[in-house]
Coordinates of C-alpha atoms in Angstrom, one line a residue:
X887 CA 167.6 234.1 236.1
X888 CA 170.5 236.2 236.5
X889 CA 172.2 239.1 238.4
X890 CA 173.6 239.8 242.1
X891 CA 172.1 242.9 242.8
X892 CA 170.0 242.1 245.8
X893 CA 171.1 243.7 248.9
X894 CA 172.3 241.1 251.7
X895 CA 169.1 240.5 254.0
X896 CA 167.1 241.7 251.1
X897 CA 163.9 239.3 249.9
X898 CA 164.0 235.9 248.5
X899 CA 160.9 234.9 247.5
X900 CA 158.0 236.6 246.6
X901 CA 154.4 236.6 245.8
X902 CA 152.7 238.1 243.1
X903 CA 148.5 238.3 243.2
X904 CA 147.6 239.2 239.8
X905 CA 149.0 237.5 236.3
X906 CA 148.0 240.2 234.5
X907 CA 150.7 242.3 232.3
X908 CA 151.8 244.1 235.5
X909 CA 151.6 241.4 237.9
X910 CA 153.6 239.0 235.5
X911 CA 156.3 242.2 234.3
X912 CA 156.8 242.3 238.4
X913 CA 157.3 238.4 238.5
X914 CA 159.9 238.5 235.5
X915 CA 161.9 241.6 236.3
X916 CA 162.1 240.1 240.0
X917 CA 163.7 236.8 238.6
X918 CA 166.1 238.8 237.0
X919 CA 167.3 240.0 240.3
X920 CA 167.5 236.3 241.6
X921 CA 164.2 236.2 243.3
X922 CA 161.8 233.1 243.9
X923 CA 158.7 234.2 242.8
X924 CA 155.3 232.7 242.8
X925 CA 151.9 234.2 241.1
X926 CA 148.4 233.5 241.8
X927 CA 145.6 234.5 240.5
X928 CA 141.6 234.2 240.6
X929 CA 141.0 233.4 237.2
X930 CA 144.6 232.7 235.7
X931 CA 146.9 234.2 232.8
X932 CA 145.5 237.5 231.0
X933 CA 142.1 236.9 231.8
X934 CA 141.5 240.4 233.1
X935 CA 142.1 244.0 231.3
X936 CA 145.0 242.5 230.1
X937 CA 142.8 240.4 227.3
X938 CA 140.9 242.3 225.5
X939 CA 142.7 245.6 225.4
X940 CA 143.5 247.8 222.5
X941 CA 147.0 246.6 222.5
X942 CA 148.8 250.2 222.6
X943 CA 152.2 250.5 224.0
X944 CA 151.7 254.8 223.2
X945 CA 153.9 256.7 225.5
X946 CA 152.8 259.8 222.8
X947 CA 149.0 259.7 224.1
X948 CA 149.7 258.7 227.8
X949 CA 147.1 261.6 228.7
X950 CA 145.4 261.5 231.9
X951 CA 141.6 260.9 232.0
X952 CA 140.6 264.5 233.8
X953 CA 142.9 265.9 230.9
X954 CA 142.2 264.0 227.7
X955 CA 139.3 265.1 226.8
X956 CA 137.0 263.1 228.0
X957 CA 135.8 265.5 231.0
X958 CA 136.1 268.4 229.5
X959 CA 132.2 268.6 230.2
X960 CA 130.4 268.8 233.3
X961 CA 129.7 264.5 234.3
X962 CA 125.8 265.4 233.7
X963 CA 126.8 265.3 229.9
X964 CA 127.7 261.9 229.9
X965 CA 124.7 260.3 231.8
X966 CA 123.0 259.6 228.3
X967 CA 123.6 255.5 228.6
X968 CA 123.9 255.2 224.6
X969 CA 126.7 257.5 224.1
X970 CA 130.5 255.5 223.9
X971 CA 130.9 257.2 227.3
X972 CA 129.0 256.8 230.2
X973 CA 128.7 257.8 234.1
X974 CA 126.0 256.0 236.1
X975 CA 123.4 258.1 236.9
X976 CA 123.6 257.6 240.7
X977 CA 126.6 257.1 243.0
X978 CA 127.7 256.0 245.9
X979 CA 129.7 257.5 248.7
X980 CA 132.8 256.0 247.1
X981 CA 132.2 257.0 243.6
X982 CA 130.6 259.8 244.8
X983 CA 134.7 260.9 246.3
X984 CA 136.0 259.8 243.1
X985 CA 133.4 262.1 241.1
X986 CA 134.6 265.1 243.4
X987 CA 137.9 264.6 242.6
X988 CA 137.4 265.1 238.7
X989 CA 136.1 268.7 239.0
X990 CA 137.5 272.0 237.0
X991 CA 139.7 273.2 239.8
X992 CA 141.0 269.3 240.8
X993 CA 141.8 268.6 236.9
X994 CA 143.7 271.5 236.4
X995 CA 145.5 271.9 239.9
X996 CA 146.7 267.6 238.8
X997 CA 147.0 267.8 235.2
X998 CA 150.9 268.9 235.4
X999 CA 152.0 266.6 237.9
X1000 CA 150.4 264.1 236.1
X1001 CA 151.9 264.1 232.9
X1002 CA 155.2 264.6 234.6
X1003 CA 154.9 261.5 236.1
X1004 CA 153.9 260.0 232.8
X1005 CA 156.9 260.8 231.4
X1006 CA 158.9 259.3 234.1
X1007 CA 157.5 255.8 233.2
X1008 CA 157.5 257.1 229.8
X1009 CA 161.0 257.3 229.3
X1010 CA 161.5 253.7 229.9
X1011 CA 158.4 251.9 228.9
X1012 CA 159.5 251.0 225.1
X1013 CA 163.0 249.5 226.6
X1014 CA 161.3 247.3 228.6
X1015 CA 159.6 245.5 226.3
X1016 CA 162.4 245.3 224.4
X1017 CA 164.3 243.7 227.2
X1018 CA 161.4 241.1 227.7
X1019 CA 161.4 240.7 223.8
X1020 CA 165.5 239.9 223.9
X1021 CA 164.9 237.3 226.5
X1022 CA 162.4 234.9 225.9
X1023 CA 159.1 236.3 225.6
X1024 CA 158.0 235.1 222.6
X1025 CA 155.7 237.8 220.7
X1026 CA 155.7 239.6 218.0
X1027 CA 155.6 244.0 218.4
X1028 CA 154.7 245.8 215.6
X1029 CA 156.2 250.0 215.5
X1030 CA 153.7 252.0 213.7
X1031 CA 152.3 255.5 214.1
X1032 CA 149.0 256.3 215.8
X1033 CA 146.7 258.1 213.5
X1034 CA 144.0 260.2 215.2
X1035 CA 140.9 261.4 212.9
X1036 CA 139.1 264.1 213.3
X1037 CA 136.0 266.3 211.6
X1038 CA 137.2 269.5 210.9
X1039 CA 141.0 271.3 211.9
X1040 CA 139.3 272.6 215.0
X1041 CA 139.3 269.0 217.0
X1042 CA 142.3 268.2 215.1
X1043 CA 144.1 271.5 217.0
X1044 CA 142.1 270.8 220.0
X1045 CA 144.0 267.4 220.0
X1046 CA 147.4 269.2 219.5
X1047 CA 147.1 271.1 221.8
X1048 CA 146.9 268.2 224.8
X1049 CA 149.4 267.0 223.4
X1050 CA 152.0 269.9 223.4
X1051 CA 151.2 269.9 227.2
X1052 CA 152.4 266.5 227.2
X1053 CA 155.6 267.2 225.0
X1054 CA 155.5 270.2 227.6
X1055 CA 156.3 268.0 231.0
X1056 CA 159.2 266.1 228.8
X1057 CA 157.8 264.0 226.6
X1058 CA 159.7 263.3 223.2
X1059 CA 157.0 263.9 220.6
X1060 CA 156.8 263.9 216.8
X1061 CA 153.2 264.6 215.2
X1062 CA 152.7 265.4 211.7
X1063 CA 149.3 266.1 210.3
X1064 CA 147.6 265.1 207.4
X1065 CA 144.6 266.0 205.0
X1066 CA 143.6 265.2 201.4
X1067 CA 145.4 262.1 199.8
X1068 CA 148.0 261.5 202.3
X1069 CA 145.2 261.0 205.0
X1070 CA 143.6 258.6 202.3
X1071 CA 146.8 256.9 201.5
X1072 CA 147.3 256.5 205.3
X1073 CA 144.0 255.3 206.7
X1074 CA 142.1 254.0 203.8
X1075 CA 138.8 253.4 205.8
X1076 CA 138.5 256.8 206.9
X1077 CA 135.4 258.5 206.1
X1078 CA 134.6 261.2 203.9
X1079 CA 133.4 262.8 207.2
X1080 CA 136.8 262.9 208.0
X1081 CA 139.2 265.8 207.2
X1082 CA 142.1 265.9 209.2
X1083 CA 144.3 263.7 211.2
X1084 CA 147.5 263.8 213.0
X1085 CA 150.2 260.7 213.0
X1086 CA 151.2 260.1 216.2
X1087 CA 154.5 258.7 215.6
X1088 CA 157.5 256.3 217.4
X1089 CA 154.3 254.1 218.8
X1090 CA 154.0 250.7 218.8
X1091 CA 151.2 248.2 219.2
X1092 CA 150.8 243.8 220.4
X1093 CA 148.0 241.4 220.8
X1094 CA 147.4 241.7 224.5
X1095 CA 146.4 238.9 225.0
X1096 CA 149.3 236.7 222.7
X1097 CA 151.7 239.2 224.6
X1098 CA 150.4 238.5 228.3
X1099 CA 150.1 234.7 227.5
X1100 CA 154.1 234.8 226.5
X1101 CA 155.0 236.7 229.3
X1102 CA 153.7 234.2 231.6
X1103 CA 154.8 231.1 230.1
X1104 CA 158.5 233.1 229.9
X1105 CA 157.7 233.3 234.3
X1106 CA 157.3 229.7 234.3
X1107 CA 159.9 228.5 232.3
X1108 CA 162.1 230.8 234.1
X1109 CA 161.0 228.7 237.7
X1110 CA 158.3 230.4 238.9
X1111 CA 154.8 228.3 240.2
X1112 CA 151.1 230.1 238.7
X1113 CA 148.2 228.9 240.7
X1114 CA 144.8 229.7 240.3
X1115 CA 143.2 230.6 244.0
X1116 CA 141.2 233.7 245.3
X1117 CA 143.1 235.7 247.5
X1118 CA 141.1 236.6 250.6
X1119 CA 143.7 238.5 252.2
X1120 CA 147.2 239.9 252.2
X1121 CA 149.1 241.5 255.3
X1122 CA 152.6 242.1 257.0
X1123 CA 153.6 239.1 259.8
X1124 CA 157.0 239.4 261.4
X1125 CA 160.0 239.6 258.4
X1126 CA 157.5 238.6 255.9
X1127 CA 153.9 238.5 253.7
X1128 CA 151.2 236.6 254.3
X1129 CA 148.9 235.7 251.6
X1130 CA 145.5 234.1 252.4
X1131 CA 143.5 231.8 249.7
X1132 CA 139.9 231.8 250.6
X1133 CA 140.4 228.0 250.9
X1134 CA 143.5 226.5 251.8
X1135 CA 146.7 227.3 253.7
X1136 CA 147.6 230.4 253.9
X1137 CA 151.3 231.2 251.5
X1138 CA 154.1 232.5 253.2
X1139 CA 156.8 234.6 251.3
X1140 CA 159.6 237.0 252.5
X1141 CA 157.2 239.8 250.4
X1142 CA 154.2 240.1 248.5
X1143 CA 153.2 242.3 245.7
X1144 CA 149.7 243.3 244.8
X1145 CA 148.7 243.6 241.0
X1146 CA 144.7 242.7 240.9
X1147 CA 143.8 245.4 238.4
X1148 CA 139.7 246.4 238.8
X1149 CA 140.2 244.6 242.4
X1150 CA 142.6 246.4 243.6
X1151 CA 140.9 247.8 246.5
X1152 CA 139.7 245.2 247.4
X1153 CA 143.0 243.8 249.1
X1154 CA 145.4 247.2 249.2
X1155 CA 142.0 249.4 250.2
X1156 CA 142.7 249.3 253.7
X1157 CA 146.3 251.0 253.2
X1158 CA 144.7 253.4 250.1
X1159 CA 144.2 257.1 250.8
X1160 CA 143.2 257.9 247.6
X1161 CA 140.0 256.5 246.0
X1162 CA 140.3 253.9 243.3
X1163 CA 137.2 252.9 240.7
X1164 CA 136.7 250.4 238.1
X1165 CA 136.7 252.1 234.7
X1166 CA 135.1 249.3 232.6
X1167 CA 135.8 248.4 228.7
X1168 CA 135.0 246.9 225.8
X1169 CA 136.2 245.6 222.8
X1170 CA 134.8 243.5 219.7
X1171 CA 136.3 242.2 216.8
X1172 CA 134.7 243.2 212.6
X1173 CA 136.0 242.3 209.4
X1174 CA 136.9 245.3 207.1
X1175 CA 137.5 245.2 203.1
X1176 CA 140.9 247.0 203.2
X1177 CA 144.0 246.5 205.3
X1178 CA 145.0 247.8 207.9
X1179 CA 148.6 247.9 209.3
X1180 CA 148.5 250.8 211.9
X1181 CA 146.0 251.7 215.0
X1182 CA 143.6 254.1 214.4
X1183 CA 142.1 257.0 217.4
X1184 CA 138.9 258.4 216.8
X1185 CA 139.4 260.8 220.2
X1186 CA 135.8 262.7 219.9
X1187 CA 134.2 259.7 220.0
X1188 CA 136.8 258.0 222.3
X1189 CA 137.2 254.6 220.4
X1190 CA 140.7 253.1 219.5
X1191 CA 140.8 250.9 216.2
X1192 CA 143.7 248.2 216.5
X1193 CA 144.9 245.4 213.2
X1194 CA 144.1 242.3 214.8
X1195 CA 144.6 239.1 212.2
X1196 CA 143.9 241.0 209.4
X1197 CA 140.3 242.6 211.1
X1198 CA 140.1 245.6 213.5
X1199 CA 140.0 245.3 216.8
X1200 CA 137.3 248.2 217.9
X1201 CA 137.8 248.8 222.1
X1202 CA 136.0 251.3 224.1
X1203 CA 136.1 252.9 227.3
X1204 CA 134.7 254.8 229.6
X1205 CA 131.9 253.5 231.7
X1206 CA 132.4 254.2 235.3
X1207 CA 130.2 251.7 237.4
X1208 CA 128.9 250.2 240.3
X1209 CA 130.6 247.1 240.8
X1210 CA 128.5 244.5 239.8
X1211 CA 126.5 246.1 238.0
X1212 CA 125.7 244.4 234.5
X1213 CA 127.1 245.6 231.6
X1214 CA 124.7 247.1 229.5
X1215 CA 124.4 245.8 225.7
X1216 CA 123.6 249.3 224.4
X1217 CA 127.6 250.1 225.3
X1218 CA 128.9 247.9 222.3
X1219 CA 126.0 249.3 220.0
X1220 CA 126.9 252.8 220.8
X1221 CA 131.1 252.0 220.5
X1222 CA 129.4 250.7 217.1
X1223 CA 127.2 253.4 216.1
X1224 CA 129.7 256.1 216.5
X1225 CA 132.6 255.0 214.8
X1226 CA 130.4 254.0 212.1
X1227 CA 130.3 257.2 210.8
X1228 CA 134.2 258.4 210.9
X1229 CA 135.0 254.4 209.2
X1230 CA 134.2 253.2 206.0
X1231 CA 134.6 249.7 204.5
X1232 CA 133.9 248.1 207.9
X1233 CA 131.1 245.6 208.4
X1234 CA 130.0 246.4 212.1
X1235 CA 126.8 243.9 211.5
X1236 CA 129.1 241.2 211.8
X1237 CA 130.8 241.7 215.4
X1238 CA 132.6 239.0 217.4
X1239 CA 135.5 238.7 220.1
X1240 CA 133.4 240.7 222.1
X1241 CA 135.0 241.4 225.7
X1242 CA 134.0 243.6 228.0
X1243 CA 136.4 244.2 231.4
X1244 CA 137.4 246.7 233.5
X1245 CA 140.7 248.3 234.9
X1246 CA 141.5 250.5 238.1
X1247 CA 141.5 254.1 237.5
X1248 CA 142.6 256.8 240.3
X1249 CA 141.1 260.5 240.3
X1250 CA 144.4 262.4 239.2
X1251 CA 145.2 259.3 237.1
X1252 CA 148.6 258.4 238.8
X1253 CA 149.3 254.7 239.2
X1254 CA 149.9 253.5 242.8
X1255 CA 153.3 251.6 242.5
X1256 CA 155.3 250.9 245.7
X1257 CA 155.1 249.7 249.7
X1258 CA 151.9 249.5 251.4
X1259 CA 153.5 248.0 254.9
X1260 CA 156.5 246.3 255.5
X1261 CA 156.4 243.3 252.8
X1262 CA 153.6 244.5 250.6
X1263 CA 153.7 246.4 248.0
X1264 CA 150.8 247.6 245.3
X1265 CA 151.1 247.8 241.7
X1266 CA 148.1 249.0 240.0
X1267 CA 145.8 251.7 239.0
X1268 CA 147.4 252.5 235.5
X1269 CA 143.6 252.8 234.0
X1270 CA 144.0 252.6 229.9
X1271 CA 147.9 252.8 230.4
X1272 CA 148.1 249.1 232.1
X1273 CA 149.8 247.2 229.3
X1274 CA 152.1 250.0 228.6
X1275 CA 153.2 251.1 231.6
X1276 CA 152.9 247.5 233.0
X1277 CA 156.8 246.3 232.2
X1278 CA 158.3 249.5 233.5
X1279 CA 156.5 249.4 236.4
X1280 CA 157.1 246.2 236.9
X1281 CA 161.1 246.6 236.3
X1282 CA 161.5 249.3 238.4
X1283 CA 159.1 248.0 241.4
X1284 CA 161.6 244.8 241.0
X1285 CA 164.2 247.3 241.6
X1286 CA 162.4 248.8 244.8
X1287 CA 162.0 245.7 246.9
X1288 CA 165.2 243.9 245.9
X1289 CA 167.4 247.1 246.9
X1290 CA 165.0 249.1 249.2
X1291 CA 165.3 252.0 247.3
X1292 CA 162.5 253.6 246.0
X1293 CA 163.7 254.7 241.8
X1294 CA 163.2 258.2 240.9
X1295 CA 160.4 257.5 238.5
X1296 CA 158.3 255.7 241.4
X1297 CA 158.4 258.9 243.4
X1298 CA 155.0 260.6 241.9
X1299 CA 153.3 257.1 242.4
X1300 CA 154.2 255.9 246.2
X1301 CA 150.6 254.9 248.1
X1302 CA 151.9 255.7 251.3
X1303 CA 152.7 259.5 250.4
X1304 CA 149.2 259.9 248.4
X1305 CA 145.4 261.4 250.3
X1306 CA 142.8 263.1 249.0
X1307 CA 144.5 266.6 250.0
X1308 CA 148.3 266.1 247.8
X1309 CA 146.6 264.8 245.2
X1310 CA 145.4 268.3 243.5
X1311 CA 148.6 270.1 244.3

C-alpha cells in the first residue's frame, strides 16, 4: 500500500459492504491511498453478479438498457415468460415507478446524457484493470473483438446505428463488418441463418469469477480483514460510519462505502431519489465442437456467448422481478432455444454451470457512485456494466473520499444530485 495523497484530516479506515468486483476495486484503490480498509459481506467473495457474468470488460457496447435495443417495444411485448426477455406481468408501486421511467419520451430525453456519462468511465475502465493486473492481481485478460451476429444487413445497421450514437457522445470506436467467409473464418459456429456481423473491436474479456476471486485475495494480502456478516444497517454517527451486523457489535470506521449490488436499496434506499430494481441473469455453461477464442453477441435475441475453458459460457439477461420471486426454469430453456438457431456446433442438451443472479439497474441506466451523508458513500447500480465499470469506479470513488473532491467522471453519477425529475433531462 503506497502513496501520500490523502488530505490531512481526511479518512483512515474504511468499510466496504459488498466483495463483489466493485466493492473489492473500492477496497484496493483505497489501499493504494494508504487507507485501512475492511470488507464484509453476506455471502463472501464473488458470490453475487460478479460470478456468473459474461465476463465483458466492452467499453464499445456500454449502451444503456432504454437505448440498446431492448425496449425499443412497448413492455406488453415482453410479458411472454418464454421469450430470453421478460417483464412480470404485474407490478408493484416500486417497479411500477421504474416501468414509468422507461417510456418513449423518458428514453429519449436520457439516452444522451447517458452515454456521455458512459464514456466518462469509459475512458478509464481498460487502465484500470491494467493497474490491478501490474500489481498483484493474479488473472489472466484476454483482448479480443466482440462479434455481433445478426439475420439480415437490416439488424446488422440497426446495431450500427446505436452504436455511432455512442461513438457520437465520445466514445473511441472501431467496427468493421463482415459477411461470407470472413464471418465463417471469424465465428465458426455461426449459423447459416446468419449473414452479417460486425467486429466490435479493442474489447477485452476474464473469467469473473477467477478475476473477482484474485482481486480479493490481492485485498487481503495487501492488509485488509473480509468477514462474512449481514449488514442490517449503515448510517452517519459524529466524524464517522456506523455499520450494523444483524448479530454482533456494531463496526465503527472513519467512512463506509456501500457496494451490495441487487441489494442496494436495501441499505442506501433511504438516501435514493431515484428508483433502483433488480435486473436478474443467467448463465450456463455447453460444450461446442469448434473453438472458440473471442465473445460472441447475438443482440436480437439478447444473449452474450463467452470462451470459458474451452466451452461457451451462454449468459442472459433481462428478467425484471419481484424480489423473491423464483426464477422460473423456462428462462434458461428460452436463453437456449433462441440462440440455438443463430449457433451451430453447440450441444445445448448438455448444459451445466448454471447460475442465475441479479444486479441493480437504474431507469436512465446511470450508476450511483458517490456520498449519500457524511461518511457513506454508494457504489452501485452499473446493471450489465458491473465488472467493467467496477475498477474505475472503484478508483475514482477511492479518489473522492480520500481527497473530498468529487472527479469529473463521477459528476453524471452523484446520488445526492439525482430524483425522478433530472433524471430525463
Amino acid at each position: 500500500m503506497g502513496g501520500d495523497e490523502r488530505l490531512d484530516g481526511g479518512p483512515r479506515t474504511v468499510i466496504v459492504v459488498g466483495a463483489g468486483i466493485v466493492g473489492l476495486s473500492t477496497a484496493w484503490f483505497l489501499q493504494e491511498r494508504g487507507i485501512d480498509v475492511t470488507v464484509v459481506d453476506r455471502t463472501g467473495v464473488a458470490a453475487g453478479a460478479s460470478w456468473g457474468n459474461a465476463g465483458w470488460i466492452a467499453p464499445g457496447l456500454t449502451l444503456p438498457l432504454h437505448s440498446s435495443g431492448v425496449l425499443r417495444d412497448e413492455p406488453q411485448a415482453l410479458r411472454d415468460p418464454v421469450t430470453p426477455t421478460h417483464l412480470p406481468s404485474t407490478v408493484g408501486a416500486h417497479l411500477g415507478a421504474f416501468f414509468m421511467q422507461l417510456s418513449p419520451s423518458y428514453r429519449r430525453s436520457s439516452s444522451q446524457r447517458t452515454l456521455r456519462a458512459s464514456v466518462a468511465l469509459n475512458e478509464d475502465c481498460i487502465e484500470a484493470f491494467d493497474v490491478l493486473i501490474a500489481n498483484g492481481v493474479d488473472a489472466p485478460v484476454t483482448d479480443a473483438p466482440i462479434t455481433a451476429l445478426f439475420r439480415g444487413t437490416r439488424e446488422a445497421e440497426r446495431m450500427l446505428e446505436m452504436l455511432r450514437q455512442l461513438e457520437n457522445a465520445g466514445q473511441p470506436m472501431y467496427v468493421t463488418a463482415l459477411s461470407g467467409e470472413a464471418l465463417r473464418e471469424q465465428v465458426p459456429l455461426a449459423s447459416p441463418a446468419v449473414t452479417a456481423a460486425l467486429n466490435i473491436n479493442g474489447q477485452r474479456f476474464v473469467d469473473p469469477r477467477r478475476f473477482v476471486e484474485a482481486l480479493g485475495r490481492s485485498v487481503m494480502a495487501r492488509g485488509a480483514a473480509v468477514h462474512r456478516l449481514e449488514i442490517d444497517d449503515v448510517h452517519s454517527s459524529g466524524g464517522g460510519a456506523v455499520v450494523q451486523p444483524r448479530r454482533g457489535d456494531p463496526l465503527t470506521a472513519d467512512a463506509a462505502v456501500i457496494a451490495t449490488g441487487d441489494r442496494l436499496s436495501r441499505l442506501a434506499g433511504r438516501w435514493l431519489r431515484v428508483p433502483v430494481q433488480a435486473q436478474s441473469g443467467y448463465s450456463f455453461t455447453v460444450p461446442v465442437d469448434r473453438p472458440i477464442l473471442a465473445p460472441i453477441y447475438l443482440p436480437d435475441v439478447r444473449v452474450a456467448c463467452t470462451p470459458y475453458k474451452g466451452a461457451l459460457r451462454v449468459s442472459g439477461t433481462l428478467e425484471v422481478r419481484h424480489r423473491h420471486q423464483p426464477h422460473p426454469r423456462e428462462r434458461v430453456e428460452s436463453i437456449a432455444a433462441a440462440a440455438s438457431s443463430l449457433l451451430d456446433g453447440v450441444d445445448w442438451t448438455a448444459r451445466n454451470n448454471l447460475w442465475a443472479g441479479a444486479c441493480a439497474v437504474t431507469p436512465d441506466g446511470r450508476a450511483l457512485i458517490g456520498e449519500l451523508a457524511r461518511g457513506v458513500y454508494v457504489a452501485g447500480g452499473h446493471g450489465m456494466w458491473g465488472l467493467a465499470h467496477g475498477p474505475v469506479t472503484g478508483r475514482l470513488l477511492a479518489e473522492q473520499i480520500t481527497t473530498g473532491k468529487q472527479p469529473q467522471a463521477l459528476a453524471e453519477f452523484d446520488p445526492q444530485h439525482r430524483t425522478l425529475r433530472n433524471a430525463a433531462r
